[in-house]
C-alpha positions in Angstrom: 52.3 225.4 42.9 52.2 222.7 45.5 49.2 221.0 44.0 50.8 221.1 40.6 53.9 219.4 41.9 51.8 216.7 43.7 49.9 216.2 40.5 53.1 215.7 38.5 54.4 213.3 41.2 51.2 211.3 41.1 51.3 211.1 37.3 55.0 210.0 37.5 54.1 207.3 40.0 51.3 206.0 37.9 53.5 205.8 34.9 56.2 204.0 36.9 53.6 201.4 38.2 52.2 200.8 34.8 55.7 200.2 33.4 56.4 197.3 35.9 52.8 196.0 36.1 53.5 193.4 33.3 56.5 192.1 35.2 54.6 191.9 38.5 51.7 190.1 36.9 54.1 187.6 35.3 55.8 187.0 38.6 52.5 186.4 40.4 51.6 183.8 37.8 55.0 182.2 38.0 55.0 182.0 41.8 51.4 180.9 42.0 50.3 184.0 43.9 47.2 184.5 41.8 44.4 182.2 40.6 44.9 182.2 36.8 42.1 179.7 36.3 39.0 179.2 38.4 38.6 176.0 40.5 36.8 173.3 38.7 34.6 170.6 40.4 35.4 172.2 43.8 33.3 171.3 46.8 30.7 173.9 47.7 32.6 174.9 50.9 35.8 175.5 49.0 34.1 177.5 46.3 32.4 179.6 49.0 35.6 180.3 51.0 37.5 181.1 47.8 35.1 183.8 46.8 33.6 185.1 50.1 36.6 185.4 52.3 39.0 186.8 49.8 42.2 188.1 51.3 41.1 187.1 54.8 41.6 183.5 54.0 45.4 183.8 54.7 44.7 185.3 58.2 42.2 182.6 59.1 44.4 179.8 57.8 47.3 181.1 59.9 45.1 181.1 63.0 44.0 177.5 62.2 47.6 176.4 61.6 48.6 177.7 65.1 45.7 175.8 66.6 46.5 172.7 64.7 50.1 172.7 66.0 48.8 173.0 69.6 46.4 170.1 69.0 49.3 168.0 67.6 51.5 168.8 70.6 48.7 167.6 72.8 48.3 164.3 70.8 44.8 165.3 69.6 45.4 164.0 66.2 41.9 163.7 64.9 40.9 167.2 65.7 44.2 168.3 64.2 43.4 166.4 61.0 40.1 168.2 60.7 41.8 171.6 61.0 44.3 170.5 58.4 41.4 169.8 56.0 40.0 173.3 56.6 43.4 174.9 56.0 43.9 173.2 52.7 40.4 174.3 51.7 41.3 177.9 52.6 44.5 177.9 50.7 44.2 175.2 48.0 46.8 176.7 45.7 49.5 177.3 48.3 51.7 174.3 47.9 53.4 174.4 51.3 50.0 173.9 53.0 49.6 170.5 51.3 53.2 169.5 51.7 53.4 170.4 55.4 50.1 168.8 56.4 50.9 165.6 54.5 54.3 165.4 56.1 52.7 165.9 59.5 50.4 162.9 58.9 52.9 160.5 57.4 55.9 161.4 59.6 55.2 163.3 62.7 51.8 161.8 63.7 52.3 158.2 62.5 55.3 157.6 64.8 53.2 158.6 67.8 51.5 155.3 67.5 53.1 152.0 68.5 50.7 149.8 66.6 51.7 149.3 62.9 48.1 149.4 61.6 47.6 152.8 63.2 50.8 154.1 61.7 49.8 152.9 58.3 46.5 154.8 58.4 48.4 158.0 58.9 51.0 157.3 56.2 48.3 156.4 53.8 46.3 159.5 54.7 49.3 161.7 54.0 49.8 160.0 50.6 46.1 160.4 49.7 46.1 164.1 50.8 48.9 164.9 48.3 47.7 162.5 45.5 43.9 162.9 45.7 43.6 166.5 46.8 46.8 168.4 46.4 47.3 167.4 42.8 43.7 167.9 42.1 44.0 171.7 42.7 47.7 171.9 41.7 48.1 169.5 38.8 51.3 171.2 37.5 53.1 171.8 40.8 56.4 169.9 40.7 56.9 170.2 44.5 53.9 168.1 45.3 55.0 165.4 42.8 58.5 165.4 44.4 57.0 165.1 47.9 54.6 162.3 46.9 57.6 160.5 45.3 59.6 160.9 48.5 56.8 159.3 50.6 57.0 156.1 48.5 60.8 156.1 48.3 61.6 156.9 51.9 58.7 156.5 54.2 57.4 153.3 52.6 60.3 152.0 50.7 63.2 152.6 53.1 63.7 150.6 56.3 64.1 153.5 58.7 60.6 153.1 60.1 60.1 149.9 62.2 56.8 149.4 60.4 58.3 149.6 56.9 57.6 145.9 56.1 54.0 146.3 57.3 53.7 149.3 54.9 55.1 147.2 52.1 52.7 144.4 52.8 49.7 146.8 52.9 50.8 148.4 49.6 51.1 145.0 48.1 47.6 144.3 49.1 46.4 147.6 47.6 48.1 146.8 44.3 46.3 143.4 44.2 43.2 145.4 43.5 44.8 146.4 40.2 47.0 143.5 39.3 45.5 140.6 41.2 47.9 138.1 42.8 50.0 137.6 39.6 52.9 139.4 38.1 51.7 142.9 36.8 50.7 143.0 33.2 50.6 146.6 32.0 49.5 145.6 28.5 46.1 144.3 29.7 45.6 147.6 31.6 46.5 149.7 28.6 44.3 147.6 26.3 41.7 145.8 28.5 39.9 143.0 26.8 37.5 141.8 29.4 35.1 143.4 31.9 37.3 142.3 34.8 40.3 144.1 33.3 38.3 147.2 32.6 37.2 147.2 36.3 40.8 147.0 37.4 41.7 150.0 35.1 38.8 151.9 36.7 40.3 151.2 40.2 43.7 152.3 39.0 42.4 155.6 37.6 39.8 156.5 40.2 41.3 155.2 43.5 45.1 155.5 42.8 44.9 158.4 40.3 47.3 156.6 37.9 47.2 156.4 34.2 48.1 153.0 32.7 49.5 154.6 29.5 51.9 156.7 31.6 52.8 153.6 33.7 53.7 151.9 30.4 55.7 154.9 29.4 57.6 154.9 32.7 58.2 151.2 32.5 59.6 151.4 29.0 62.0 154.3 30.0 63.1 153.1 33.4 62.0 149.5 33.7 61.0 146.8 33.8 59.7 147.8 37.2 57.8 145.8 39.8 54.7 147.9 40.2 53.6 146.2 43.4 56.6 147.7 45.2 56.9 151.4 46.4 60.0 152.2 44.3 58.1 152.0 41.0 55.5 154.5 42.3 58.3 156.8 43.5 59.7 156.8 40.0 56.2 157.2 38.5 55.3 160.4 40.5 58.7 161.9 40.0 58.4 161.3 36.2 55.0 163.1 36.3 56.8 165.9 38.0 59.3 166.2 35.2 56.4 166.3 32.7 54.7 169.0 34.7 58.0 171.0 34.6 58.2 170.7 30.8 54.6 172.0 30.6 55.2 175.0 32.9 59.0 175.7 32.7 58.6 179.3 34.0 57.0 178.1 37.2 59.8 175.6 38.1 62.6 176.3 40.5 65.9 174.8 39.7 66.2 173.2 43.1 62.8 171.5 42.8 63.7 170.1 39.4 67.0 168.7 40.7 65.1 167.1 43.6 62.9 165.3 41.1 65.9 163.9 39.3 67.3 162.7 42.6 64.1 160.9 43.4 64.4 159.0 40.2 68.0 157.8 40.4 67.8 157.1 44.1 64.6 155.1 43.7 66.1 153.3 40.7 69.1 152.4 42.8 66.8 150.9 45.4 64.8 149.1 42.7 68.1 147.7 41.4 69.0 146.4 44.9 65.7 144.9 45.9 63.1 145.7 43.2 62.1 142.2 42.4 59.3 140.5 44.4 60.0 136.8 45.2 57.1 134.9 46.6 58.2 132.4 49.2 55.3 130.2 50.2 57.5 127.8 52.2 58.5 130.1 55.1 61.9 128.6 55.2 63.7 129.4 58.5 61.0 131.8 59.5 61.3 134.1 56.4 58.2 136.2 55.4 55.8 135.1 52.7 57.6 137.3 50.2 61.2 138.6 50.0 63.1 141.0 47.7 65.7 140.3 45.1 67.7 142.6 42.9 66.3 143.8 39.6 69.3 143.3 37.4 67.5 144.2 34.2 67.3 147.9 35.0 71.1 148.4 35.4 71.5 150.2 32.1 68.6 152.5 32.9 69.8 153.2 36.4 73.2 154.1 35.2 71.7 156.5 32.6 69.6 158.1 35.4 72.7 158.8 37.5 74.5 160.4 34.5 71.4 162.4 33.6 71.1 163.8 37.1 74.8 164.6 37.2 74.4 166.6 34.1 71.5 168.6 35.6 73.0 169.2 39.0 76.4 170.9 38.7 76.7 171.6 42.4 76.3 168.0 43.5 77.9 166.5 40.4 80.9 165.0 42.2 78.7 163.4 44.8 76.4 161.9 42.1 79.4 160.5 40.2 80.6 159.0 43.5 77.2 157.4 44.0 77.2 156.3 40.4 80.6 154.6 40.8 79.4 152.7 43.9 76.3 151.6 42.0 78.4 150.2 39.2 80.6 148.3 41.7 77.5 146.8 43.1 76.1 146.0 39.7 79.2 144.1 38.7 79.1 142.1 41.9 75.3 141.4 41.8 75.5 140.2 38.2 78.4 138.0 39.0 76.6 136.6 41.9 73.6 135.8 39.7 75.8 133.9 37.2 75.4 136.6 34.5 79.1 136.7 34.0 79.0 138.2 30.5 76.9 141.1 31.7 79.2 141.5 34.8 82.2 141.6 32.5 80.6 144.4 30.4 79.9 146.6 33.3 83.3 145.8 34.9 84.9 147.2 31.8 82.5 150.2 31.7 83.4 150.9 35.4 87.1 150.9 34.6 86.6 153.1 31.5 84.3 155.6 33.3 86.5 155.9 36.4 90.0 155.0 35.3 91.7 156.8 38.2 89.6 155.2 40.9 90.4 152.0 42.8 88.0 149.1 42.0 88.5 147.7 45.5 88.3 150.4 48.2 91.6 150.7 50.1 93.6 148.5 47.7 96.1 150.6 45.8 96.8 147.6 43.4 93.2 147.5 42.2 93.1 150.2 39.6 91.4 149.3 36.3 93.5 147.0 34.3 95.4 145.6 37.3 92.8 143.0 38.5 90.5 140.5 36.8 86.7 140.2 37.2 87.2 137.1 39.3 89.6 138.8 41.6 87.2 141.7 42.0 84.3 139.4 42.8 86.4 137.5 45.4 87.3 140.8 47.0 83.7 141.7 47.3 82.9 138.4 48.8 85.7 138.9 51.2 84.1 142.2 52.3 80.9 140.4 53.0 82.3 137.5 55.0 85.2 139.2 56.7 88.7 137.8 56.7 88.7 135.2 54.0 91.9 133.5 55.2 90.1 132.2 58.2 89.0 128.6 57.4 86.1 128.8 59.8 84.8 132.0 58.2 85.2 130.6 54.7 83.5 127.3 55.6 80.6 129.2 57.2 80.3 131.5 54.1 80.4 128.6 51.7 77.7 126.7 53.6 75.6 129.9 53.7 76.0 130.4 49.9 75.2 126.7 49.2 72.1 127.0 51.4 71.0 130.1 49.6 71.5 128.4 46.3 69.1 125.6 47.3 66.5 128.0 48.6 66.7 130.0 45.4 66.4 126.8 43.4 63.2 125.7 45.2 61.7 129.1 44.6 62.4 128.8 40.8 65.3 131.3 40.8 67.6 129.0 38.8 70.0 131.7 37.8 70.4 133.1 41.3 71.0 129.5 42.5 73.8 129.0 40.0 75.3 132.3 41.0 75.5 131.4 44.7 77.2 128.1 43.7 79.6 130.0 41.5 80.6 132.3 44.4 81.0 129.3 46.7 83.4 127.7 44.2 85.3 130.9 43.9 85.6 131.3 47.6 87.0 127.8 48.1 89.4 128.0 45.1 90.8 131.3 46.2 91.2 130.2 49.8 93.1 127.1 48.8 95.3 129.2 46.5 96.1 131.7 49.4 97.0 129.1 52.0 99.1 127.0 49.6 100.8 124.1 51.4 99.1 124.9 54.6 95.9 123.4 53.2 96.9 120.3 55.2 96.6 122.3 58.4 93.6 124.2 57.2 91.5 121.6 55.3 88.7 122.9 53.2 85.9 120.7 51.8 84.8 120.9 48.2 81.6 122.6 47.2 80.2 119.1 46.4 80.8 117.9 49.9 79.2 121.0 51.4 76.2 120.6 49.1 75.8 117.0 50.3 75.7 118.0 53.9 73.4 121.0 53.4 71.1 119.0 51.2 70.8 116.3 53.8 69.9 119.0 56.4 67.3 120.7 54.1 65.6 117.4 53.2 65.4 116.1 56.7 61.6 115.5 57.4 62.1 116.0 61.1 64.4 119.1 61.3 64.2 120.5 57.8 62.0 123.1 56.2 58.3 122.4 55.5 57.2 119.5 53.3 56.2 121.8 50.4 59.7 123.2 50.2 61.3 119.8 50.4 59.1 118.6 47.6 59.8 121.5 45.4 63.6 121.1 45.9 63.4 117.4 45.1 61.6 118.1 41.9 64.1 120.7 40.8 67.0 118.3 41.5 65.3 115.4 39.7 65.1 113.4 42.9 62.3 110.9 43.8 59.4 112.5 45.6 58.9 112.3 49.3 55.7 110.7 50.6 53.5 113.4 52.0 53.0 113.4 55.8 49.7 112.1 57.0 48.6 115.6 58.1 49.3 117.2 54.8 46.8 117.3 51.9 49.0 119.4 49.6 50.3 117.7 46.4 53.9 118.4 45.4 54.1 121.6 43.3 54.5 121.2 39.5 58.0 121.1 38.1 59.2 124.5 37.1 59.6 125.1 33.4 63.3 125.7 33.7 65.6 122.8 34.3 68.1 122.4 37.0 71.0 122.3 34.6 72.0 125.9 35.4 72.4 124.9 39.1 74.4 121.8 38.4 76.9 123.7 36.3 79.0 126.7 37.2 77.5 128.9 34.4 74.0 129.3 33.1 73.5 129.3 29.4 71.3 132.3 29.5 69.1 134.6 31.6 66.2 133.0 33.5 
């Protein structure tokens, strides 16, 4: 009787297991707990460990992980890196292994070094671990795409690491392998016409693991982007994460998908602020050989990315809309400051329509949409930048700074930006005179033309001014006679830029430069 009961129990248990086996198998596939497909092109050691060690791989990798942490605590970084390589070979399909080891290299280990080149080696090593190895064995894992995007957005793109400008210079040098020293041209990578172009496509695909067709797709959807800067690559890898999620929707966690959307709109916001590369060969006032300018052409795409993310992320929707509103406020101000007044007016109206119950100027209860003009809003933003705008000394210093920036921009061929700086200088002086009224006698304020005259004299001074090449470029842009080159210089004056200086001499530019 007892045996019969046990037999019935066993049959019942087998039936119960068989009824949930399909669900268990599906969950194992969805969570990546089983190898659905065999490894392809795997190194011999990886193929051996995958087959020979079986379930013991997890125990061995745990022991190696503990040892790697001990080595890291003792600053034995190179031994630790070797163990990390073994761990990833033991558990190639466990995403957290790749993410944690790459994070260790790019964040925890890199900051142990004081020399920037040493830091860069570890940051680059973390990026390569995810891009070259992690995605090789997990091509559809959205978490790896999100992490790789974050490295470009935060570690390389943000300014929290003291070495961030060194990272950007190194990455710029890396991208020159693909684009040369000119503005990136994606069309010649998508359809190479020469052997040299084909070689650069090969470098792009084999070394950087990027597809020129997908780059073109990303650029058309979110751009135009500056592909020599890290933000474009943050967007690229996040976009590939979205495509992987579309391919394998059952394997995607909602939080991971939301993180990818965040990577995109946050990186686009950074690209809007400083996503344009401006080469500065003159080293005016000690500035680096390149500097960043805002990418105003991606404002519509950036706004759309915010709104798309808010739609996907219900929990953080209010925070995203707050960030979106701040972005629109900056967009209006930046457009106005670059003399794109018509575009600034469009987004000023959109800002008021989208957020009708929010103040346009923080803390000013009289600044709700419809109560202030675009010029008043722009002046208030200038006031935030320069401090108390009723102080004549502050205003004079601000105007002089704006005029100087306008001349620097003009010499660099940024005509529209130069005109925008002059426009803001004029607005600042006009508003100051209006505010002080009759006290203008006690608080005299020079005209923009007078400030220009003084600043120009300073910038063109052969003894105390910027380098000869800068002075020559500025003279050409202003239509002034050339300055004889100094005896020690063999450089000829640069050619006149194709755009005229008319946009600088007037308060408004006739079109986009």
